[in-house]
Short mmCIF file of C-alpha atoms in Angstrom, two decimals:
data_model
loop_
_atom_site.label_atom_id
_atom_site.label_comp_id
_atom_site.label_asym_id
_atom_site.label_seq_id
_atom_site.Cartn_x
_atom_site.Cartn_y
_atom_site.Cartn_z
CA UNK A 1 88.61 119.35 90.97
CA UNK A 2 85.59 119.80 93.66
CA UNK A 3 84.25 116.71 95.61
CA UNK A 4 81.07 117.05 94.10
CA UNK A 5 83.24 116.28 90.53
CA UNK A 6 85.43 113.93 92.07
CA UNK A 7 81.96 112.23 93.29
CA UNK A 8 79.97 112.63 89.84
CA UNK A 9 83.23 110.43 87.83
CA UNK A 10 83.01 108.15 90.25
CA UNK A 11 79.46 107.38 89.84
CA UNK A 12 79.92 107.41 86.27
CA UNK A 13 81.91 104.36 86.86
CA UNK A 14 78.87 102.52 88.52
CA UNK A 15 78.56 99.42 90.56
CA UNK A 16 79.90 100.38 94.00
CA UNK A 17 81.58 103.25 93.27
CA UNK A 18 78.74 105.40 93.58
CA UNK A 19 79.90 108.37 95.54
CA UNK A 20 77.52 111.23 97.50
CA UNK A 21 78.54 114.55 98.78
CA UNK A 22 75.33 114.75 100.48
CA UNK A 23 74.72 112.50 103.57
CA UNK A 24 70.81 113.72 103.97
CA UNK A 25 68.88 110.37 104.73
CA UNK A 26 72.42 108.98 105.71
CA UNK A 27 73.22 107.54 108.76
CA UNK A 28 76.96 107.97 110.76
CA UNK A 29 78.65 104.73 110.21
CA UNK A 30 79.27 104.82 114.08
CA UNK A 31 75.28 105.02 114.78
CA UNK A 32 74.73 102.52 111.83
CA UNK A 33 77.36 99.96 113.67
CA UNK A 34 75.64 100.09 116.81
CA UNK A 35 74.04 96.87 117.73
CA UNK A 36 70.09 97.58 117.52
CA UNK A 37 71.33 98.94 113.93
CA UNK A 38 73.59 96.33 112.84
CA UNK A 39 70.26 93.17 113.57
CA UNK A 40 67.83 95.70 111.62
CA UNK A 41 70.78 95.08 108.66
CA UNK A 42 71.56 91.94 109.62
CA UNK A 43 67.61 90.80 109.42
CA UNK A 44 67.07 92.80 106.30
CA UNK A 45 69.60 90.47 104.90
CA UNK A 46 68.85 87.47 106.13
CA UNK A 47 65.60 88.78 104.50
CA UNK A 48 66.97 89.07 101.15
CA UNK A 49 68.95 85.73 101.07
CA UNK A 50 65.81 83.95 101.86
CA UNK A 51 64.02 85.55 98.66
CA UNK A 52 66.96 85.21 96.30
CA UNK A 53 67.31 81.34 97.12
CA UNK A 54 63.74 80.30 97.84
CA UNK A 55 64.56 79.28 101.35
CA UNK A 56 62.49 80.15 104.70
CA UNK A 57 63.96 83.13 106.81
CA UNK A 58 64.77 80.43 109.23
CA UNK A 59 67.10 78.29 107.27
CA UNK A 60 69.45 80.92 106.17
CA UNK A 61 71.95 80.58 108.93
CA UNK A 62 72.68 84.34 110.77
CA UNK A 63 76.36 83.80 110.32
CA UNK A 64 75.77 83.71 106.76
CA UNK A 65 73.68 86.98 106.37
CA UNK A 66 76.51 88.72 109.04
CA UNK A 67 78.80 87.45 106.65
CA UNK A 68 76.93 88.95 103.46
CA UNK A 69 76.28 92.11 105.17
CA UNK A 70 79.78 92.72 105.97
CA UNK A 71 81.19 91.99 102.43
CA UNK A 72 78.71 94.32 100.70
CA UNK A 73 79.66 97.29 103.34
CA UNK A 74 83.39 96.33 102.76
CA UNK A 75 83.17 96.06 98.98
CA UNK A 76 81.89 99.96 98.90
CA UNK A 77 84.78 101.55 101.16
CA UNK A 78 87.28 99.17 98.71
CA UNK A 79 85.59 100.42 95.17
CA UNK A 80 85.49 103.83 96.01
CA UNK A 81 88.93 103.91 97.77
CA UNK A 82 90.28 102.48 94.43
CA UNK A 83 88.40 104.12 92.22
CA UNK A 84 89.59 107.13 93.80
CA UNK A 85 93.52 106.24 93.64
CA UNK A 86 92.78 105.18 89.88
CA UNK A 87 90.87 108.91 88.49
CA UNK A 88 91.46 110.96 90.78
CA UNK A 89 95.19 110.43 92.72
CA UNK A 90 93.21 110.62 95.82
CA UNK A 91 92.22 108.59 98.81
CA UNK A 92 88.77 110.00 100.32
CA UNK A 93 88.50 109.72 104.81
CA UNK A 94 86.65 106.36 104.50
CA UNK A 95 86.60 106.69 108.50
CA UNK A 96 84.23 105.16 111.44
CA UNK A 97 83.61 109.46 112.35
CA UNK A 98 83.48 110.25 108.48
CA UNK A 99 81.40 107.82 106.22
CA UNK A 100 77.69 107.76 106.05
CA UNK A 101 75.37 105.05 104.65
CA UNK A 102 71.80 104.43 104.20
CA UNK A 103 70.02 102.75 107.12
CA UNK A 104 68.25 99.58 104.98
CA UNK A 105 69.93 97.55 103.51
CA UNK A 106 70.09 98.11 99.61
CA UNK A 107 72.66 97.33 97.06
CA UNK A 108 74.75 99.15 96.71
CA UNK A 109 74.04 100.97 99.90
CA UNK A 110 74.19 104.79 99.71
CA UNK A 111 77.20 106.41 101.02
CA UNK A 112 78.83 109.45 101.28
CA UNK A 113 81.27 111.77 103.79
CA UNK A 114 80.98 114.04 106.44
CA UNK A 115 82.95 116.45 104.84
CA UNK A 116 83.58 115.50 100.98
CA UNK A 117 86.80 117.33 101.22
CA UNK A 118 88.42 114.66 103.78
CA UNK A 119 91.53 112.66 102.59
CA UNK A 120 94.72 112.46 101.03
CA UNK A 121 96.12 113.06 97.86
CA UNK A 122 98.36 110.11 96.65
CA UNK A 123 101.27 109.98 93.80
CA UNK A 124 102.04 106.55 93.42
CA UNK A 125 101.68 102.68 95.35
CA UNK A 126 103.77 103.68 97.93
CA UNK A 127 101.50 106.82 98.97
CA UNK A 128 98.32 105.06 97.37
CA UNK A 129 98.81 102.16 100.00
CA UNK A 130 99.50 104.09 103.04
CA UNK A 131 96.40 106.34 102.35
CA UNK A 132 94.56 103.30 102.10
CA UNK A 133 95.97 101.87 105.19
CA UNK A 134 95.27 104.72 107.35
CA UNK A 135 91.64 105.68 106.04
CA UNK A 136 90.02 102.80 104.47
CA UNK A 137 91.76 99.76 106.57
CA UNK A 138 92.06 101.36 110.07
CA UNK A 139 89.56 103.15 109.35
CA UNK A 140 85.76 102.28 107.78
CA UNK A 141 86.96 98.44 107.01
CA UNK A 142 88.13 97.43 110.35
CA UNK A 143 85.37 99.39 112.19
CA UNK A 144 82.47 97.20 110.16
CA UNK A 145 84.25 94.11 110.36
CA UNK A 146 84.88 94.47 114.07
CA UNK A 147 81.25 94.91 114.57
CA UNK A 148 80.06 92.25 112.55
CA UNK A 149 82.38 90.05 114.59
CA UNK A 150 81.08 91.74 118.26
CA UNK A 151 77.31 92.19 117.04
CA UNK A 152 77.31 89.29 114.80
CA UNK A 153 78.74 86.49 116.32
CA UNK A 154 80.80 85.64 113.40
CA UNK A 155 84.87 85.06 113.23
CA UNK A 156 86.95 87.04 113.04
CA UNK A 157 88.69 84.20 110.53
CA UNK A 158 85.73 84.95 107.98
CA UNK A 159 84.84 88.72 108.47
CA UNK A 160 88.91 89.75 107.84
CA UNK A 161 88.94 87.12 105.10
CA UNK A 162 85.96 88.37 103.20
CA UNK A 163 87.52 91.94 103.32
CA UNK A 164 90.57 90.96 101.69
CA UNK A 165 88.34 88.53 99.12
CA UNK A 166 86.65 92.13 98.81
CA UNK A 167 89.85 93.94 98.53
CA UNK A 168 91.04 91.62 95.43
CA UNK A 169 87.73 91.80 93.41
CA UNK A 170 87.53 95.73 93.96
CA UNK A 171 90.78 95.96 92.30
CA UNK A 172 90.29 93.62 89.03
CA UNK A 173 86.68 95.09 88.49
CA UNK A 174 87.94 98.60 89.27
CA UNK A 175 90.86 97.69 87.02
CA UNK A 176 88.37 96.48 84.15
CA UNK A 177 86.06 99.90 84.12
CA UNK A 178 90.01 102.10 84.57
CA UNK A 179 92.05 100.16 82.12
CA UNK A 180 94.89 102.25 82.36
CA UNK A 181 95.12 102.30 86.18
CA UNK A 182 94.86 98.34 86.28
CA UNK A 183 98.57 97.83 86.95
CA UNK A 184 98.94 99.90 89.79
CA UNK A 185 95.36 98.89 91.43
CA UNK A 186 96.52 95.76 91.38
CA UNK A 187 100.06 96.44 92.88
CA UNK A 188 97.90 98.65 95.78
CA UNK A 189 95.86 95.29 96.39
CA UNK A 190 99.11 93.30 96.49
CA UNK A 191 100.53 95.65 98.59
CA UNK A 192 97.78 96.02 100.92
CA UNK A 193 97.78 92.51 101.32
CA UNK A 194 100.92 92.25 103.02
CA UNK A 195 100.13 94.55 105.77
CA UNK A 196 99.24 93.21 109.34
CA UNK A 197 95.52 93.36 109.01
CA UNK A 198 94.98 92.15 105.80
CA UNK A 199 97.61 89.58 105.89
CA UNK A 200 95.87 87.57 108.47
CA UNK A 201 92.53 87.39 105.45
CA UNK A 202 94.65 85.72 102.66
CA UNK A 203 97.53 86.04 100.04
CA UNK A 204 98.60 85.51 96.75
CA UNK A 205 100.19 81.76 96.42
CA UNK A 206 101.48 82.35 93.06
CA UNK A 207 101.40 85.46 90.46
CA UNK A 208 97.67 85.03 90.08
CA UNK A 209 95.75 82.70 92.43
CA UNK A 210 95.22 84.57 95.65
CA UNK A 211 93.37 82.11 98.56
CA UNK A 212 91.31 83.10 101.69
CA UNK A 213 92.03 82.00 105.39
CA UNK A 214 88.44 82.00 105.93
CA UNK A 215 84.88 80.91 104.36
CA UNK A 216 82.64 83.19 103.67
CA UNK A 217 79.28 80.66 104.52
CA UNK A 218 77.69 81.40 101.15
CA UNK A 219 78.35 77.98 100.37
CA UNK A 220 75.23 76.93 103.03
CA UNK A 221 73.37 78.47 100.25
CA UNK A 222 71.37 76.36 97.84
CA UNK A 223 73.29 76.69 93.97
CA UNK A 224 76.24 78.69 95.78
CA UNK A 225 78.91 76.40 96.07
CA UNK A 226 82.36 77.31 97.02
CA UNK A 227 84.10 80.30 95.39
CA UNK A 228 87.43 80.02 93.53
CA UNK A 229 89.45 81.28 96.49
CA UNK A 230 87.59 79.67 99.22
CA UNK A 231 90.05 77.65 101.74
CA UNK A 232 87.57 74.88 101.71
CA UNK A 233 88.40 74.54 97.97
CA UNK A 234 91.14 70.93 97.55
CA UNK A 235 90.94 68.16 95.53
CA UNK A 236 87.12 66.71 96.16
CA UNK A 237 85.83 69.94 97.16
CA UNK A 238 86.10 72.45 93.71
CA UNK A 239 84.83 75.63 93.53
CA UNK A 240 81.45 76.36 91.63
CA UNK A 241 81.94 76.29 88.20
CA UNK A 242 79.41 79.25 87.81
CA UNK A 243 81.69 81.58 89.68
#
């Protein structure tokens, strides 16, 4: 199978698993996390947040659009990571010196790879998991999230927490649209959870109920509320009901 097919059945599957063999437009994810970059996205939104929620631009706090900027980068490298492992047995080179994106900030932001025929082919959790680990992790996820926190004055606590809150939701709704893969995307997630990095964002308390270290702010949001695996979330403080 070509990249350009490997990209097409991933777009099939929609959402952020839209997939690009041509970067034209594109910017290098290392330009794109540069600071003057990261406060255009940052501002755009900040923007966006104000519009959705009927707030002024000035009372949506930065952290909060850092932190939604992040999580939408974050959730793109996860989805197509994992949608990859689930069609295709494959792990693309979600890298800092591979990936591409779009320079606004849409959603789901364009992306695509240097060279669409970057990565490693994967036969099973074990393999699935170190691919992961080695491209996606190390390599796209901890290069945005590190910037957010340098560029963005925001936590590290939050930034590595909403990319394993990211890492968990790619899985189930990757899982939903691959039925057949769900199992093992969910054993990859598990997995992935365990290492280092991702450890230090959350875990899995019992077989289903997985909790964050961190807040991701979009509480500070007027009708948010707290999500279901929020730390802030105890008796007195429950998560939004609409979530």
């Amino acid at each position: 199978m070509t990249a350009a097919q490997r990209a097409a059945e991933l777009t099939e599957l929609g959402g952020f698993a839209v997939f690009a063999t041509d970067h034209d437009g594109l910017l290098p994810l290392a330009t794109a996390l540069e600071r003057e970059h990261l406060a255009t996205r940052f501002a755009a939104t900040r923007s966006g947040l104000a519009t959705g929620t009927g707030l002024p631009v000035e009372q949506v706090q930065h952290r909060t659009a850092v932190s939604a900027a992040q999580v939408g980068l974050v959730s793109r490298l996860w989805s197509i990571a994992l949608a990859s492992v689930a069609l295709h047995e494959w792990v693309p080179a979600l890298t800092r010196d591979q990936v591409w994106i779009d320079a606004s900030h849409r959603n789901p932001s364009p992306l695509a790879i240097h060279d669409p025929e970057a990565g490693l082919p994967v036969d099973g959790t074990t393999s699935a998991v170190a691919a992961i680990e080695e491209l996606v992790v190390h390599g796209g996820v901890a290069a945005i999230t590190g910037a957010c926190q340098e560029h963005g004055s925001t936590s590290a606590r939050v930034l590595v927490s909403n990319a394993a809150s990211s890492l968990v939701a790619a899985a189930r709704v990757t899982g939903r649209k691959v039925p057949h893969r769900a199992v093992r995307l969910d054993e990859v997630a598990r997995s992935l959870l365990e290492r280092p990095w991702l450890a230090a964002g959350g875990a899995y308390r019992d077989t289903a109920d997985f909790k964050r270290t961190g807040c991701c702010l979009y509480y500070r949001l007027p009708g948010h509320g707290l999500c279901p695996d929020c730390v802030l979330v105890r008796p007195g403080h429950p998560a939004d009901a609409h979530h």
